[in-house]
Amino acid sequence: MNLALRSVDVVVPCHNEAEALPRLHRRLAAALDGRAWRLIAVDDGSTDGTDRVIRDLAARDTRVLGIQLSRNFGHQAALSAGLAEVRADGAVLMDADGQDPPEVIPQMFELWEQGFQVVYGVRARRKASPILDVCYRVYYHLLRRISDVKPPLHSGDFCLLDAAVIRALRAYPERKKYWRGLRTLAGFRQIGLPYDRPARREGTTKYGPLRLVALAADGVFNMSFFPLRLIAFLGAAMALGSFVLALAVLGWYFSDLAIFGMRPRQVGGWTSLVVLSVFLSGVQFLSLGLIGEYIARMYLETKQRPEYHIASRTDQAAAASPTDARAPTS
Ligand code: UDP
Ligand code: MG
């Protein structure tokens, strides 16, 4: 198979992107000239006529496929809807607003042709507000620290996925998807491609502060049990700390020092009450944390993530053509 002729489906979630889409379509057509490509535009409950714009594009260009969702389901769900339609040898996931430049895609192809199955964009320079920039940095560093899989720093959803990876990703039955996390989880040969991320040209960002926090929380809770473990950790620390406190309070009791005008011996039962209550709260937190461990495991199970993916096997002819969209037989 001539690698250079691999076909690609470009998946673009669109929420109120009527202004941005025609330009994106032009830029894609220029950047992907000579390739077999399709634009899969998913209208995620827009209210600004995005659907009409997509229909116009599709009427003029048969390479455009429009999918309209019944309401606004959110960026990640729109990506899922688009990914389900991919039939090509690979797919590019990108924003509609031009912040993921189509001109970068040919560079992604080069790495794909070298055998990489996941090429993700790495934001070399972010033209966003400095405050947001600091927030992103802190968030991604924290997320990497506390989660078992390490999503690459400064990468978003902009990426090229080989059909094998798309098949693997489709096997994740969990409902709340966090694609950039799953992409990392899937494995395969991955590489980052630095690019300059310009500011949004048309329209406005759909991620206000609250939505950003919600997306960040999805990232943490979908990729890590750290918050639950924190409870157990706090509990253990308090229970242990209560021993130190007990020693200190006992020392105070026997030395009979006046602190803030108070001596423990004046107040009957104070010493034992303080030590007991700290110790017991520690035990409570620890127990909550232990219960949390089980909930965490149940949570993982109910998500029903596949345990592993088979990339190739010796008892079958070399990997089926990536255009083969059937599920792997096993
Ligand atoms: N988007 C979507 N549904 C939503 C919110 C956003 O499909 O509910 C799309 C949006 O149209 C864009 C992409 O997701 O193509 C990223 O959104 P945006 O550019 O607003 O995010 P930012 O670049 O500001 O992080
Ligand atoms: Mg954007």
Tab-separated table of N, CA and C in Angstrom, residues 133-210:
chain	number	residue	atom	x	y	z
A	133	ASP	N	-2.739	30.746	30.972
A	133	ASP	CA	-1.540	29.977	30.672
A	133	ASP	C	-0.976	29.334	31.930
A	134	VAL	N	-0.885	30.129	32.994
A	134	VAL	CA	-0.384	29.594	34.273
A	134	VAL	C	-1.302	28.482	34.762
A	135	CYS	N	-2.633	28.716	34.651
A	135	CYS	CA	-3.597	27.703	35.090
A	135	CYS	C	-3.381	26.388	34.346
A	136	TYR	N	-3.260	26.466	33.002
A	136	TYR	CA	-3.053	25.259	32.204
A	136	TYR	C	-1.800	24.528	32.659
A	137	ARG	N	-0.726	25.297	32.845
A	137	ARG	CA	0.549	24.669	33.218
A	137	ARG	C	0.426	23.935	34.538
A	138	VAL	N	-0.125	24.634	35.537
A	138	VAL	CA	-0.268	24.026	36.861
A	138	VAL	C	-1.137	22.777	36.752
A	139	TYR	N	-2.251	22.924	35.994
A	139	TYR	CA	-3.195	21.807	35.891
A	139	TYR	C	-2.531	20.578	35.278
A	140	TYR	N	-1.867	20.773	34.141
A	140	TYR	CA	-1.287	19.609	33.473
A	140	TYR	C	-0.171	18.972	34.292
A	141	HIS	N	0.588	19.810	35.005
A	141	HIS	CA	1.625	19.228	35.860
A	141	HIS	C	0.996	18.403	36.975
A	142	LEU	N	-0.069	18.965	37.582
A	142	LEU	CA	-0.747	18.235	38.657
A	142	LEU	C	-1.337	16.933	38.134
A	143	LEU	N	-2.030	17.032	36.975
A	143	LEU	CA	-2.692	15.855	36.417
A	143	LEU	C	-1.666	14.752	36.160
A	144	ARG	N	-0.509	15.150	35.636
A	144	ARG	CA	0.522	14.144	35.365
A	144	ARG	C	1.015	13.518	36.659
A	145	ARG	N	1.097	14.333	37.698
A	145	ARG	CA	1.591	13.830	38.987
A	145	ARG	C	0.650	12.794	39.566
A	146	ILE	N	-0.670	13.092	39.507
A	146	ILE	CA	-1.590	12.270	40.280
A	146	ILE	C	-2.244	11.172	39.471
A	147	SER	N	-2.041	11.110	38.148
A	147	SER	CA	-2.731	10.053	37.418
A	147	SER	C	-1.740	9.003	36.951
A	148	ASP	N	-2.266	7.802	36.759
A	148	ASP	CA	-1.403	6.680	36.411
A	148	ASP	C	-0.912	6.795	34.983
A	149	VAL	N	-1.782	7.272	34.100
A	149	VAL	CA	-1.307	7.537	32.744
A	149	VAL	C	-0.862	8.983	32.703
A	150	LYS	N	0.111	9.276	31.897
A	150	LYS	CA	0.663	10.627	31.866
A	150	LYS	C	0.297	11.310	30.558
A	151	PRO	N	-0.799	12.070	30.537
A	151	PRO	CA	-1.092	12.793	29.301
A	151	PRO	C	0.055	13.752	29.020
A	152	PRO	N	0.480	13.838	27.756
A	152	PRO	CA	1.616	14.715	27.458
A	152	PRO	C	1.293	16.163	27.809
A	153	LEU	N	2.316	16.907	28.187
A	153	LEU	CA	2.125	18.311	28.555
A	153	LEU	C	1.711	19.127	27.336
A	154	HIS	N	0.912	20.143	27.545
A	154	HIS	CA	0.572	21.127	26.520
A	154	HIS	C	-0.016	20.509	25.265
A	155	SER	N	-0.772	19.434	25.403
A	155	SER	CA	-1.423	18.918	24.213
A	155	SER	C	-2.923	18.879	24.479
A	156	GLY	N	-3.681	19.173	23.425
A	156	GLY	CA	-5.131	19.157	23.556
A	156	GLY	C	-5.686	18.006	22.746
A	157	ASP	N	-6.803	18.243	22.077
A	157	ASP	CA	-7.410	17.170	21.303
A	157	ASP	C	-6.876	17.109	19.882
A	158	PHE	N	-6.159	18.150	19.452
A	158	PHE	CA	-5.650	18.196	18.077
A	158	PHE	C	-4.682	17.038	17.867
A	159	CYS	N	-5.044	16.121	16.973
A	159	CYS	CA	-4.161	14.973	16.756
A	159	CYS	C	-4.556	14.243	15.477
A	160	LEU	N	-3.638	13.391	15.042
A	160	LEU	CA	-3.894	12.457	13.946
A	160	LEU	C	-3.880	11.059	14.552
A	161	LEU	N	-4.927	10.290	14.282
A	161	LEU	CA	-5.016	8.934	14.823
A	161	LEU	C	-5.073	7.932	13.683
A	162	ASP	N	-4.265	6.895	13.785
A	162	ASP	CA	-4.327	5.820	12.814
A	162	ASP	C	-5.606	4.996	13.047
A	163	ALA	N	-6.085	4.339	11.980
A	163	ALA	CA	-7.331	3.568	12.107
A	163	ALA	C	-7.241	2.528	13.213
A	164	ALA	N	-6.050	1.966	13.416
A	164	ALA	CA	-5.903	0.951	14.474
A	164	ALA	C	-6.193	1.566	15.836
A	165	VAL	N	-5.738	2.790	16.027
A	165	VAL	CA	-5.961	3.467	17.306
A	165	VAL	C	-7.446	3.805	17.455
A	166	ILE	N	-8.058	4.214	16.354
A	166	ILE	CA	-9.483	4.563	16.413
A	166	ILE	C	-10.299	3.331	16.788
A	167	ARG	N	-9.943	2.197	16.206
A	167	ARG	CA	-10.631	0.953	16.581
A	167	ARG	C	-10.472	0.700	18.072
A	168	ALA	N	-9.252	0.888	18.554
A	168	ALA	CA	-8.991	0.655	19.984
A	168	ALA	C	-9.818	1.616	20.832
A	169	LEU	N	-9.850	2.872	20.428
A	169	LEU	CA	-10.567	3.875	21.219
A	169	LEU	C	-12.069	3.609	21.222
A	170	ARG	N	-12.563	3.077	20.098
A	170	ARG	CA	-14.001	2.803	20.035
A	170	ARG	C	-14.403	1.729	21.028
A	171	ALA	N	-13.436	0.942	21.508
A	171	ALA	CA	-13.762	-0.151	22.423
A	171	ALA	C	-13.945	0.351	23.854
A	172	TYR	N	-13.707	1.627	24.098
A	172	TYR	CA	-13.924	2.147	25.452
A	172	TYR	C	-15.402	2.455	25.630
A	173	PRO	N	-16.095	1.668	26.454
A	173	PRO	CA	-17.544	1.858	26.532
A	173	PRO	C	-17.954	2.953	27.510
A	174	GLU	N	-17.000	3.559	28.221
A	174	GLU	CA	-17.405	4.531	29.225
A	174	GLU	C	-18.128	5.692	28.574
A	175	ARG	N	-19.050	6.260	29.340
A	175	ARG	CA	-19.910	7.270	28.755
A	175	ARG	C	-19.276	8.632	28.740
A	176	LYS	N	-18.591	8.938	29.810
A	176	LYS	CA	-17.982	10.257	29.894
A	176	LYS	C	-16.565	10.159	29.382
A	177	LYS	N	-16.364	10.575	28.155
A	177	LYS	CA	-15.057	10.406	27.540
A	177	LYS	C	-14.181	11.638	27.795
A	178	TYR	N	-12.927	11.381	27.945
A	178	TYR	CA	-11.949	12.471	27.994
A	178	TYR	C	-10.892	12.049	26.993
A	179	TRP	N	-11.092	12.487	25.734
A	179	TRP	CA	-10.381	11.866	24.623
A	179	TRP	C	-8.871	11.956	24.728
A	180	ARG	N	-8.374	13.118	25.179
A	180	ARG	CA	-6.912	13.222	25.193
A	180	ARG	C	-6.322	12.262	26.228
A	181	GLY	N	-7.111	11.975	27.282
A	181	GLY	CA	-6.654	11.007	28.274
A	181	GLY	C	-6.702	9.586	27.715
A	182	LEU	N	-7.811	9.242	27.074
A	182	LEU	CA	-7.953	7.903	26.504
A	182	LEU	C	-6.896	7.663	25.429
A	183	ARG	N	-6.636	8.721	24.668
A	183	ARG	CA	-5.629	8.612	23.611
A	183	ARG	C	-4.293	8.187	24.206
A	184	THR	N	-3.953	8.775	25.357
A	184	THR	CA	-2.705	8.407	26.022
A	184	THR	C	-2.791	6.979	26.538
A	185	LEU	N	-3.962	6.648	27.100
A	185	LEU	CA	-4.174	5.334	27.698
A	185	LEU	C	-4.043	4.227	26.652
A	186	ALA	N	-4.443	4.519	25.421
A	186	ALA	CA	-4.498	3.484	24.391
A	186	ALA	C	-3.113	2.954	24.037
A	187	GLY	N	-2.081	3.768	24.175
A	187	GLY	CA	-0.749	3.310	23.822
A	187	GLY	C	-0.472	3.484	22.343
A	188	PHE	N	0.099	2.480	21.686
A	188	PHE	CA	0.538	2.544	20.292
A	188	PHE	C	1.731	3.498	20.175
A	189	ARG	N	2.229	3.637	18.975
A	189	ARG	CA	3.403	4.504	18.803
A	189	ARG	C	2.946	5.965	18.724
A	190	GLN	N	3.328	6.742	19.710
A	190	GLN	CA	2.851	8.123	19.802
A	190	GLN	C	4.012	9.113	19.683
A	191	ILE	N	3.715	10.261	19.139
A	191	ILE	CA	4.735	11.306	19.083
A	191	ILE	C	4.050	12.671	19.118
A	192	GLY	N	4.703	13.635	19.735
A	192	GLY	CA	4.176	14.999	19.798
A	192	GLY	C	4.745	15.845	18.679
A	193	LEU	N	3.933	16.737	18.162
A	193	LEU	CA	4.381	17.642	17.099
A	193	LEU	C	4.135	19.083	17.556
A	194	PRO	N	5.199	19.837	17.843
A	194	PRO	CA	5.005	21.216	18.322
A	194	PRO	C	4.425	22.105	17.230
A	195	TYR	N	3.488	22.967	17.605
A	195	TYR	CA	2.948	23.932	16.652
A	195	TYR	C	2.549	25.186	17.412
A	196	ASP	N	2.472	26.283	16.679
A	196	ASP	CA	2.049	27.543	17.300
A	196	ASP	C	0.534	27.589	17.327
A	197	ARG	N	-0.002	27.835	18.481
A	197	ARG	CA	-1.455	27.899	18.595
A	197	ARG	C	-1.883	29.358	18.582
A	198	PRO	N	-2.502	29.789	17.494
A	198	PRO	CA	-2.913	31.195	17.410
A	198	PRO	C	-4.163	31.453	18.236
A	199	ALA	N	-4.512	32.717	18.392
A	199	ALA	CA	-5.756	33.051	19.086
A	199	ALA	C	-6.928	32.750	18.158
A	200	ARG	N	-8.086	32.547	18.720
A	200	ARG	CA	-9.304	32.294	17.950
A	200	ARG	C	-9.611	33.515	17.083
A	201	ARG	N	-9.936	33.295	15.805
A	201	ARG	CA	-10.207	34.413	14.889
A	201	ARG	C	-11.661	34.846	14.923
A	202	GLU	N	-12.539	33.841	14.728
A	202	GLU	CA	-13.959	34.169	14.671
A	202	GLU	C	-14.653	33.613	15.906
A	203	GLY	N	-15.800	34.190	16.178
A	203	GLY	CA	-16.632	33.666	17.255
A	203	GLY	C	-15.970	33.832	18.605
A	204	THR	N	-16.562	33.188	19.587
A	204	THR	CA	-16.011	33.311	20.933
A	204	THR	C	-15.754	31.930	21.492
A	205	THR	N	-14.901	31.877	22.497
A	205	THR	CA	-14.588	30.587	23.099
A	205	THR	C	-15.824	30.023	23.768
A	206	LYS	N	-15.983	28.697	23.659
A	206	LYS	CA	-17.123	28.044	24.290
A	206	LYS	C	-16.750	27.585	25.683
A	207	TYR	N	-15.494	27.811	26.036
A	207	TYR	CA	-15.050	27.397	27.351
A	207	TYR	C	-14.874	28.608	28.253
A	208	GLY	N	-15.944	28.970	28.942
A	208	GLY	CA	-15.839	29.984	29.978
A	208	GLY	C	-15.143	29.352	31.165
A	209	PRO	N	-14.883	30.149	32.205
A	209	PRO	CA	-14.160	29.620	33.361
A	209	PRO	C	-14.818	28.375	33.955
A	210	LEU	N	-16.160	28.368	34.056
A	210	LEU	CA	-16.834	27.229	34.681
A	210	LEU	C	-16.664	25.952	33.873
